[in-house]
PDB file of C-alpha atoms in Angstrom:
ATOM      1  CA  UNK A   1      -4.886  30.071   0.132  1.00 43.00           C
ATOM      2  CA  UNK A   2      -3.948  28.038  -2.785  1.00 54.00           C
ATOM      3  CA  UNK A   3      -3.189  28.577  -6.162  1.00 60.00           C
ATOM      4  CA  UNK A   4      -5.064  25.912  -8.001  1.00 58.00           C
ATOM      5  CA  UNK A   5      -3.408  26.440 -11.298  1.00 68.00           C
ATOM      6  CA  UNK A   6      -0.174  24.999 -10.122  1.00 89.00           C
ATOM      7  CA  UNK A   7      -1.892  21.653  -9.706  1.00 95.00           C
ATOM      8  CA  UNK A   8      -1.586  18.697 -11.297  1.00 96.00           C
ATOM      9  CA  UNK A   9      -4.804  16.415 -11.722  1.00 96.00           C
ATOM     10  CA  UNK A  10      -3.048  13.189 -12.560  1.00 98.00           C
ATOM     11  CA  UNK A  11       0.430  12.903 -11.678  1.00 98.00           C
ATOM     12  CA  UNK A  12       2.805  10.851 -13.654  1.00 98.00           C
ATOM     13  CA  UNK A  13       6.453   9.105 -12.828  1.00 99.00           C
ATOM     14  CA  UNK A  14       8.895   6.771 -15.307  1.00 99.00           C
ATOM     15  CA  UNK A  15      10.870   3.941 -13.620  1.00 99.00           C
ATOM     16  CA  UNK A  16      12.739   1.404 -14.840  1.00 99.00           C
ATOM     17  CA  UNK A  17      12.391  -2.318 -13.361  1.00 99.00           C
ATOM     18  CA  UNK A  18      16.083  -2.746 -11.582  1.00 99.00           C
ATOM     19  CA  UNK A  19      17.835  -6.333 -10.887  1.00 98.00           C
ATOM     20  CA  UNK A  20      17.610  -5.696  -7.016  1.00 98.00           C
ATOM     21  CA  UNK A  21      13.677  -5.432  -7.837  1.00 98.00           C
ATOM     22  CA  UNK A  22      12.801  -8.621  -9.200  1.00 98.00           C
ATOM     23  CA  UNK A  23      11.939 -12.307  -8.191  1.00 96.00           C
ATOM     24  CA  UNK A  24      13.245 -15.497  -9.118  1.00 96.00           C
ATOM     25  CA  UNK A  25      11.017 -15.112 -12.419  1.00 96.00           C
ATOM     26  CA  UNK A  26      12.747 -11.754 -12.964  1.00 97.00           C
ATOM     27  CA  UNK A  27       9.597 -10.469 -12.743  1.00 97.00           C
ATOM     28  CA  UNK A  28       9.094  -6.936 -10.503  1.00 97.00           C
ATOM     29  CA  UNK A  29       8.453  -8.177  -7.084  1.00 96.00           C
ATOM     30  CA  UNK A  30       4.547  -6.696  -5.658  1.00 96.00           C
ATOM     31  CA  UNK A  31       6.186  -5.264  -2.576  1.00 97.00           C
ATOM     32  CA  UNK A  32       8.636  -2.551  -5.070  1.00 98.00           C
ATOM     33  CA  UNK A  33       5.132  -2.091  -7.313  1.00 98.00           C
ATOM     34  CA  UNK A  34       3.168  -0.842  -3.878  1.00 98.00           C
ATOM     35  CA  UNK A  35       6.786   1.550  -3.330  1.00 98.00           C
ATOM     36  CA  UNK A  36       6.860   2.632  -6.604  1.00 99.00           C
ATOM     37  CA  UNK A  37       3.134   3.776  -6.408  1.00 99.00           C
ATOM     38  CA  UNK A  38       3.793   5.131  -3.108  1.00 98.00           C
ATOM     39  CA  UNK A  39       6.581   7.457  -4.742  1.00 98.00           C
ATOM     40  CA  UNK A  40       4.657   8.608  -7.322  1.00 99.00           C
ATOM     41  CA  UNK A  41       2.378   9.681  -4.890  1.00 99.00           C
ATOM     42  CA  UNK A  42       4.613  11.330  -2.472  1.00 98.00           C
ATOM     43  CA  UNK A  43       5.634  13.271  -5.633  1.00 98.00           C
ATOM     44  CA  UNK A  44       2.116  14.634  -6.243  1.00 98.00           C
ATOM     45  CA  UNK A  45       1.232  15.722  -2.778  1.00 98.00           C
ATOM     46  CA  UNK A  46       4.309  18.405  -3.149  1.00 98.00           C
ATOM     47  CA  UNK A  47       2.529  19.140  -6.377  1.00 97.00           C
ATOM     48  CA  UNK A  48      -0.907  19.457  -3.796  1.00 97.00           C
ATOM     49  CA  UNK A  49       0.565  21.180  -0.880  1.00 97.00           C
ATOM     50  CA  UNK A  50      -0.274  18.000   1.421  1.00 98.00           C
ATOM     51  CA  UNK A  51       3.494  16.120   1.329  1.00 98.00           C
ATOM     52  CA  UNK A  52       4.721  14.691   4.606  1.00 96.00           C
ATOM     53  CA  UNK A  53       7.027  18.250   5.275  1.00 97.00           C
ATOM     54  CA  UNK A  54       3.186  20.191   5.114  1.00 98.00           C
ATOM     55  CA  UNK A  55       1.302  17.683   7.391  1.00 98.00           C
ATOM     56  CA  UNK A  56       4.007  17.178   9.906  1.00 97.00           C
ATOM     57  CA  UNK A  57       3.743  21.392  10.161  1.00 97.00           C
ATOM     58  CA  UNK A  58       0.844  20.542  11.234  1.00 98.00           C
ATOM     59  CA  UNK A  59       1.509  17.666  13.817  1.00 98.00           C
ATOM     60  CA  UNK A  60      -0.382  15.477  11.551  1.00 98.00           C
ATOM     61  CA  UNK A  61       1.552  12.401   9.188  1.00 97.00           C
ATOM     62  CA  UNK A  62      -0.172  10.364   6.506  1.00 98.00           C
ATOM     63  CA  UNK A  63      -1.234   6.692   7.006  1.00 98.00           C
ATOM     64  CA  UNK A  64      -2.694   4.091   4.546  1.00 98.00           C
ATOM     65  CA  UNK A  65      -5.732   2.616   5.659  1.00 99.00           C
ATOM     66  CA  UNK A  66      -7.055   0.075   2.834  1.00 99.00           C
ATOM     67  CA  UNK A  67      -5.302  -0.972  -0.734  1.00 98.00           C
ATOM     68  CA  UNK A  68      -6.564  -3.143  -3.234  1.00 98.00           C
ATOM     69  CA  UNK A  69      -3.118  -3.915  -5.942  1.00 98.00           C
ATOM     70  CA  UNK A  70      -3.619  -6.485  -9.144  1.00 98.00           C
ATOM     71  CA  UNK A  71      -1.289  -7.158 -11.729  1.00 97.00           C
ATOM     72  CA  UNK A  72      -2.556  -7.119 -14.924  1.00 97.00           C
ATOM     73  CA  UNK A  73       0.894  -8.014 -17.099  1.00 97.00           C
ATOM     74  CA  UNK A  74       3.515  -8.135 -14.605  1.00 97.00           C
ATOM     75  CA  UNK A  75       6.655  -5.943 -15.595  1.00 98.00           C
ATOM     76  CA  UNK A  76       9.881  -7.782 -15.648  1.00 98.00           C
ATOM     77  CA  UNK A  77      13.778  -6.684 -15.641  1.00 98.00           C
ATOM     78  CA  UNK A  78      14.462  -3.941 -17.560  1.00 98.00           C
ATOM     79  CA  UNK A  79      10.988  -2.467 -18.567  1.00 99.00           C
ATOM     80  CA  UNK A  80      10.396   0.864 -18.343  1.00 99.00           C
ATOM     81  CA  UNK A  81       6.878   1.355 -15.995  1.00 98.00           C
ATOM     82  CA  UNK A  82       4.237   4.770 -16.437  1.00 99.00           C
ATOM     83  CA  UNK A  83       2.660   4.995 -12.911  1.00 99.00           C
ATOM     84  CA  UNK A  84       0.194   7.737 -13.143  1.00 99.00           C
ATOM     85  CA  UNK A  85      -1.768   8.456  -9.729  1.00 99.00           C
ATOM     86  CA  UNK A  86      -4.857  10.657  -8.607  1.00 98.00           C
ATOM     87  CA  UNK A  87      -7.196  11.775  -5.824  1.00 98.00           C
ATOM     88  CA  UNK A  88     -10.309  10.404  -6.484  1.00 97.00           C
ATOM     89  CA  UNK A  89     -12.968  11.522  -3.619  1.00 95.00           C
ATOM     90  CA  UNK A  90     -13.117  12.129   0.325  1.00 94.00           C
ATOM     91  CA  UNK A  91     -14.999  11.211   3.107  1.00 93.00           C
ATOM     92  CA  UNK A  92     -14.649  12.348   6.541  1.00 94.00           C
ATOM     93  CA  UNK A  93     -11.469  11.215   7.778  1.00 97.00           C
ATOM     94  CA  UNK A  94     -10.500   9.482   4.489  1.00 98.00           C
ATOM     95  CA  UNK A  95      -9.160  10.400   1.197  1.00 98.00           C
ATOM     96  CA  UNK A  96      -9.077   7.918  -2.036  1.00 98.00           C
ATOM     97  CA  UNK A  97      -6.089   8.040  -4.569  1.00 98.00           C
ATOM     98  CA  UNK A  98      -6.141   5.564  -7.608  1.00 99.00           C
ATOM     99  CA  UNK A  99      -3.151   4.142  -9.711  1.00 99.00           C
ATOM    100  CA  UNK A 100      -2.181   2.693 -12.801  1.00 98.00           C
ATOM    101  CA  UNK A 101       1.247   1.051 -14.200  1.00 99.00           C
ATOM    102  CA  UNK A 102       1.357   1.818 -17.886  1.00 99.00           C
ATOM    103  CA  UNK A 103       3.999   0.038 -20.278  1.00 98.00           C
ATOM    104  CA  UNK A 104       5.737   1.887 -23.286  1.00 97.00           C
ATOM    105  CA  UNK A 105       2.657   0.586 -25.461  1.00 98.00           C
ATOM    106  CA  UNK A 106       0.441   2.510 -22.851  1.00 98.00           C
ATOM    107  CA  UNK A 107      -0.925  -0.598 -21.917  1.00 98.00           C
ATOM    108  CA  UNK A 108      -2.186  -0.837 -18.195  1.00 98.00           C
ATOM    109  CA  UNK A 109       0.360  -3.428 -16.285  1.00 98.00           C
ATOM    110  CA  UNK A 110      -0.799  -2.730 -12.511  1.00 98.00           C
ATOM    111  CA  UNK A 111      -3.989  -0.544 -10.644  1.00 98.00           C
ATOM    112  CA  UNK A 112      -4.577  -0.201  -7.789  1.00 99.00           C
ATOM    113  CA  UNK A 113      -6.943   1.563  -5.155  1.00 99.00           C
ATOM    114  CA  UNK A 114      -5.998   3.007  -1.423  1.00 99.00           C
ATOM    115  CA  UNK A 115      -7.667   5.255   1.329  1.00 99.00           C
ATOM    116  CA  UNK A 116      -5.464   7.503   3.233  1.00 99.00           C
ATOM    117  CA  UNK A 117      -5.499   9.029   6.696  1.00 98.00           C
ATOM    118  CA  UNK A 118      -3.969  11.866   8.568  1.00 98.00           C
ATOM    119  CA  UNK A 119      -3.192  11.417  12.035  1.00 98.00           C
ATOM    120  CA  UNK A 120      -2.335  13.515  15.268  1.00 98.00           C
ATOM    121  CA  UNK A 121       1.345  12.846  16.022  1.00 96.00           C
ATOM    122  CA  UNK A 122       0.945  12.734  19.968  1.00 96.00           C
ATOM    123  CA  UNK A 123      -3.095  10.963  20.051  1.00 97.00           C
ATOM    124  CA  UNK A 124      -2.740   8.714  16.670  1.00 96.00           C
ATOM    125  CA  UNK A 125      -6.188  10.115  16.339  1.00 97.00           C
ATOM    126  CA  UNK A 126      -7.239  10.163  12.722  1.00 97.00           C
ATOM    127  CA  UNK A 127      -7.873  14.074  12.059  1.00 98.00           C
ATOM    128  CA  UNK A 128     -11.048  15.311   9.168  1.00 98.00           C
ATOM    129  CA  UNK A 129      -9.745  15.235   5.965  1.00 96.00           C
ATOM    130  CA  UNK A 130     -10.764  19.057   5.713  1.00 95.00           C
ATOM    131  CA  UNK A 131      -8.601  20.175   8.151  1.00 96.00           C
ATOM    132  CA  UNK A 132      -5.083  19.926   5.809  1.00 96.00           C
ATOM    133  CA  UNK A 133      -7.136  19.236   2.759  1.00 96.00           C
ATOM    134  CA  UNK A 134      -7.273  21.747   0.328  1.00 94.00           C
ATOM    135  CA  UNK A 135     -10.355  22.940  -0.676  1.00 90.00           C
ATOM    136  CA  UNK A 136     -10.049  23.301  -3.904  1.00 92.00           C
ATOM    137  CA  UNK A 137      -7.600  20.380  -4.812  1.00 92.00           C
ATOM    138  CA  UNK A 138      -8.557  18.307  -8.171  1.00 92.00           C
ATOM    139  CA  UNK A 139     -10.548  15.062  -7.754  1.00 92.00           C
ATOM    140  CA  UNK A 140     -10.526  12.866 -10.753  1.00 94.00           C
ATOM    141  CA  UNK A 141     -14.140  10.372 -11.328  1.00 92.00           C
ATOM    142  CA  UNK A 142     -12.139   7.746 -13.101  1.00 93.00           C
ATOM    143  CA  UNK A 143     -11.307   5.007 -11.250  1.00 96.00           C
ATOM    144  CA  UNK A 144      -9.258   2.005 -11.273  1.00 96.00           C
ATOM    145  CA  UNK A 145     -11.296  -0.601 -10.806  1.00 95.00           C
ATOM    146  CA  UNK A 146     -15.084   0.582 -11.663  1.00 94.00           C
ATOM    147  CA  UNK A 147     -17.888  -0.355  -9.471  1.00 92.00           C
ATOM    148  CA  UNK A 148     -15.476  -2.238  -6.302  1.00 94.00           C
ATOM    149  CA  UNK A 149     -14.852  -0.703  -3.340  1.00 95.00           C
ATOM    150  CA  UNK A 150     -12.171  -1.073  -0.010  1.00 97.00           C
ATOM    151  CA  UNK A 151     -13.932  -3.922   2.033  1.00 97.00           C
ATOM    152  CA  UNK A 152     -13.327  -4.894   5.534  1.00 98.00           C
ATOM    153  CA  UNK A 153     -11.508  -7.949   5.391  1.00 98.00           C
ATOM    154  CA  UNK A 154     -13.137 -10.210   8.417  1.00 95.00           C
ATOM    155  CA  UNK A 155     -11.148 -12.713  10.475  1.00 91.00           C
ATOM    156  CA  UNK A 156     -11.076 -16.115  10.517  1.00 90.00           C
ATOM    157  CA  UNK A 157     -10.370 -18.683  13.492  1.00 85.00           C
ATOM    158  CA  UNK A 158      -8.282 -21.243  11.724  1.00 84.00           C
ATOM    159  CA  UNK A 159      -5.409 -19.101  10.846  1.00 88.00           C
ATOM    160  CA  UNK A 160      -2.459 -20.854  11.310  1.00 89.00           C
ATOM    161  CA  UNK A 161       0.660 -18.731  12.677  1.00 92.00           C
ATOM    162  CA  UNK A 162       4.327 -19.405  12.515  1.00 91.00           C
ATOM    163  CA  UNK A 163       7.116 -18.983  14.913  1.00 92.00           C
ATOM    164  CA  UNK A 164       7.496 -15.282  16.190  1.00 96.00           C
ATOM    165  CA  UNK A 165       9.815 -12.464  14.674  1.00 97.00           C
ATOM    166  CA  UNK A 166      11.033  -9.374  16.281  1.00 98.00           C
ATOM    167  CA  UNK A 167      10.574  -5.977  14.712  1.00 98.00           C
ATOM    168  CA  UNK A 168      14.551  -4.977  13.346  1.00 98.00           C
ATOM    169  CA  UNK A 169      15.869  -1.528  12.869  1.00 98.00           C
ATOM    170  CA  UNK A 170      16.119  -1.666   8.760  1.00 97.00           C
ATOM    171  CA  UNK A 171      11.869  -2.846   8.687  1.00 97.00           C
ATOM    172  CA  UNK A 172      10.986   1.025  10.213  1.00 97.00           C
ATOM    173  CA  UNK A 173      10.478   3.913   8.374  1.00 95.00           C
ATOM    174  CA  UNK A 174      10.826   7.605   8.274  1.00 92.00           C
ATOM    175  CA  UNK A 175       8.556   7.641  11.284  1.00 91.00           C
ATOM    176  CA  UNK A 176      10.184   5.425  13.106  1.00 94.00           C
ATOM    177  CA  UNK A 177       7.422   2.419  13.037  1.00 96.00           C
ATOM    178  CA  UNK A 178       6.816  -0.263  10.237  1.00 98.00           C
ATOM    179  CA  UNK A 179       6.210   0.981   7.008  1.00 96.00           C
ATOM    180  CA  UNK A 180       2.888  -0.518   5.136  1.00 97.00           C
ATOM    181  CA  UNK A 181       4.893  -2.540   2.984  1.00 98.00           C
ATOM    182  CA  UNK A 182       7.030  -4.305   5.424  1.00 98.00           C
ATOM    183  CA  UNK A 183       3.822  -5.478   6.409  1.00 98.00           C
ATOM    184  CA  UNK A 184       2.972  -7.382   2.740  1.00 98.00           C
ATOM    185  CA  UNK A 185       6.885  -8.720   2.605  1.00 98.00           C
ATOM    186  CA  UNK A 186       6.366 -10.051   5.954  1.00 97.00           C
ATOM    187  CA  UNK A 187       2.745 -12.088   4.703  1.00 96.00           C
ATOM    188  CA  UNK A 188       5.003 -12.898   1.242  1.00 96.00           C
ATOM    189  CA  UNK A 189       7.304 -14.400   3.267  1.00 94.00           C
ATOM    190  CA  UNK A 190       5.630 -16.923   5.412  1.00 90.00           C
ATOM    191  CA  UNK A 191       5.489 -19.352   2.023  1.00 94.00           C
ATOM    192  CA  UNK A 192       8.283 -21.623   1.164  1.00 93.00           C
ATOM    193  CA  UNK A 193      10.542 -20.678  -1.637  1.00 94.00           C
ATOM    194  CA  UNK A 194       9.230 -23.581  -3.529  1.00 95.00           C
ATOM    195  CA  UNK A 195       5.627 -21.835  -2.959  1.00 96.00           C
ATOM    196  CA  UNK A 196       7.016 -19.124  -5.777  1.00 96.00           C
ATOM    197  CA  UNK A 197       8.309 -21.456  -8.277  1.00 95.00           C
ATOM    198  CA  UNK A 198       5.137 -21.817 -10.427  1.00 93.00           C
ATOM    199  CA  UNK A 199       2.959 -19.259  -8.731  1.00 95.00           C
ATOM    200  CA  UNK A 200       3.326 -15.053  -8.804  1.00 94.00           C
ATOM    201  CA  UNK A 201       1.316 -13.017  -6.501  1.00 96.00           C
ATOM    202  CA  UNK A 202      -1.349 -11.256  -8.618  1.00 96.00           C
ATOM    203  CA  UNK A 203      -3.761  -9.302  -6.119  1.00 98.00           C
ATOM    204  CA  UNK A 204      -3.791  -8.171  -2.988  1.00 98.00           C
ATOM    205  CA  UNK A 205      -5.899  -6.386  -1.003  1.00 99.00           C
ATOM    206  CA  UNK A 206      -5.028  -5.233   2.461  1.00 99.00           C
ATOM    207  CA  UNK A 207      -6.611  -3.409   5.668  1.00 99.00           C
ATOM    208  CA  UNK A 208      -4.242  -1.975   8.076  1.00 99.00           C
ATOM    209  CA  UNK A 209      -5.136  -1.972  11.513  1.00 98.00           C
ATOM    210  CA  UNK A 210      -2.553  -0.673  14.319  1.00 98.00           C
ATOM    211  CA  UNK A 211       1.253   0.291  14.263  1.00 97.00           C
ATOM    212  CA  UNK A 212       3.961  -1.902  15.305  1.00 98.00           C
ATOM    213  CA  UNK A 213       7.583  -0.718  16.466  1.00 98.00           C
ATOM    214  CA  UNK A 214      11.201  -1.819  17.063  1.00 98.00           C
ATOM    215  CA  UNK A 215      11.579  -4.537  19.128  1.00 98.00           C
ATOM    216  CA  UNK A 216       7.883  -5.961  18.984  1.00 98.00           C
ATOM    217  CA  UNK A 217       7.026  -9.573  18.278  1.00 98.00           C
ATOM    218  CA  UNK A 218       4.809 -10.723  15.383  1.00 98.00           C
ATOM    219  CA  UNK A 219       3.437 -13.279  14.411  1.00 97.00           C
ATOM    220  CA  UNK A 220       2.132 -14.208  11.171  1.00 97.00           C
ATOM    221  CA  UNK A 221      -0.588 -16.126  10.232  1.00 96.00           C
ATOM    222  CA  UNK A 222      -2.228 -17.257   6.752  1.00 96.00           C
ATOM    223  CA  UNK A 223      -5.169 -19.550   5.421  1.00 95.00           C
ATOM    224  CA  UNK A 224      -5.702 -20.994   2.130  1.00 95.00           C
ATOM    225  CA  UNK A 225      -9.540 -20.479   1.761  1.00 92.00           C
ATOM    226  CA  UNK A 226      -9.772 -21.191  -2.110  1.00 93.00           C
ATOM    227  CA  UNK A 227      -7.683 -22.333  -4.128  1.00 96.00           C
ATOM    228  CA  UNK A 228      -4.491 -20.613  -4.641  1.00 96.00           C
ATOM    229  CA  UNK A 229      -6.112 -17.762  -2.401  1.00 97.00           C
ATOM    230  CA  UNK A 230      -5.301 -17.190   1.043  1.00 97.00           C
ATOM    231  CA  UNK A 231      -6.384 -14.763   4.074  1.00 97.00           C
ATOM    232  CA  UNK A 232      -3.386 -13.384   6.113  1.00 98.00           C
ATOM    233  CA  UNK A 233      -3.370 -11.896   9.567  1.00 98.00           C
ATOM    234  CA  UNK A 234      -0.554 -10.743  11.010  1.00 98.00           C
ATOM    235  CA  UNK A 235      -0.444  -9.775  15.055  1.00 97.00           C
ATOM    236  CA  UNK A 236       1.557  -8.830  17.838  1.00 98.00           C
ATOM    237  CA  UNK A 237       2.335 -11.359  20.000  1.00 97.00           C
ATOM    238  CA  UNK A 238       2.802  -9.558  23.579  1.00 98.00           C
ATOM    239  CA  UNK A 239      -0.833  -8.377  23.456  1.00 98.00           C
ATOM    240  CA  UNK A 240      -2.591 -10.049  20.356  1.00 96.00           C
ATOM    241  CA  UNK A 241      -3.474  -6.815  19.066  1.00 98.00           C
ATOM    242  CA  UNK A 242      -4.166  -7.354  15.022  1.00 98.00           C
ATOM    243  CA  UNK A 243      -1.848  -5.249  12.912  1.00 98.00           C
ATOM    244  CA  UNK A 244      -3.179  -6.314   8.980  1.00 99.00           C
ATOM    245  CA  UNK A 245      -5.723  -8.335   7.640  1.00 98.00           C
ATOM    246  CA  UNK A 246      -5.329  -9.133   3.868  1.00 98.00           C
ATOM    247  CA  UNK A 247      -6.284 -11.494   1.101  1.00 98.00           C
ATOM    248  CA  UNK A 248      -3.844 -12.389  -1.968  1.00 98.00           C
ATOM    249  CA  UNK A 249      -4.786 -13.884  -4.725  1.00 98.00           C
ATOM    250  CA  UNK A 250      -2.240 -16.479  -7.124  1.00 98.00           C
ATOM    251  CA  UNK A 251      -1.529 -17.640 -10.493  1.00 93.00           C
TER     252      UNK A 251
END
């Protein structure tokens, strides 16, 4: 059983923006902001009893399913960022966490919105969230962005996809496939460095579909459907099978 008093409701980390973290604008880079948020996190599932060391006991390992980042006031070199994180609700197989990038002033910088899965090591079958959950862990009504939800991002048939990359050693993770956000450097990079010079990535919102591994071949593919808004797909090439749909958002 758990002890409930030992947890934390909102968990909190400090960083400070680093030079190997930041754009041409000196601006923190979204990809380090999604990390950074994913630390935090990793930090308060010790606090929960539900870190990678206690689901892997249980031949299960966390995956994130949907995300939703915008950048409110984008942190630059040498700022010191708040992220605070929580759980916010579960469903069946899915559980919601919430985050926020705070500057000294306490002023909200970042938020952002994710679903989680566990899944079987050996089936990759997502496993109910009651199963490693505890059941009397905190859930916290606040939420980052009020009233939106995790959508399903559709696909689109004029997607136009550059030439084919393979899967390198340094873009796995600690499980030995891609981590999520390889995935968003990979869509970042398919502009032009020109692309960056007056523009800065200011949402995203992202639904992960399938694993990828060393040695595959992707391809990525984006559409400009607004202005300065795009839809990205990115795919493996040796059976088309659709890895991540996302939107971004410019300006």
């Amino acid at each position: 059983m758990s002890d409930s008093s030992k947890f934390v409701p909102v968990w909190h980390n400090e960083y400070n923006v680093r030079s190997y973290e930041i754009d041409m604008h000196r601006q923190i880079r979204l990809p380090v902001l999604c990390q950074l948020f994913q630390e935090t996190a990793m930090h308060h599932t010790i606090n929960l009893g539900v870190s990678i060391k206690d689901l892997i006991k249980k031949n299960m390992i966390w995956i994130l399913s949907r995300q939703i980042i915008h950048i409110d006031a984008v942190p630059k070199w040498t700022d010191t960022i708040r992220v605070e994180t929580w759980p916010t609700e579960n469903e069946h197989y899915l559980c919601f966490r919430d985050f926020k990038a705070l500057n000294l002033k306490g002023e909200v910088t970042a938020r952002a919105m994710t679903s989680w899965c566990a899944i079987d090591l050996q089936t990759r079958r997502p496993q109910p969230s009651s199963s490693y959950l505890p059941a009397d862990m905190p859930q916290i009504a606040e939420r980052a962005f009020p009233g939106r939800q995790l959508k399903k991002i559709e696909s689109v048939e004029e997607m136009r996809f550059q030439e084919p990359f393979r899967v390198r050693y340094s873009d796995l993770d600690f499980n030995m496939h891609v981590g999520n956000v390889k995935y968003i450097e990979w869509m970042i990079d398919a502009f032009a460095p020109d692309f960056f010079r007056n523009l800065c990535l200011i949402e995203l919102e992202i639904n992960y579909l399938a694993e990828t591994w060393y040695g595959d071949e992707i391809e990525s593919g984006s559409l400009e459907n607004r202005q300065n808004q795009f839809i990205h797909e990115l795919r493996r090439k040796s059976d088309g099978t659709v890895l991540c749909r996302a939107e971004t958002k410019w300006g």
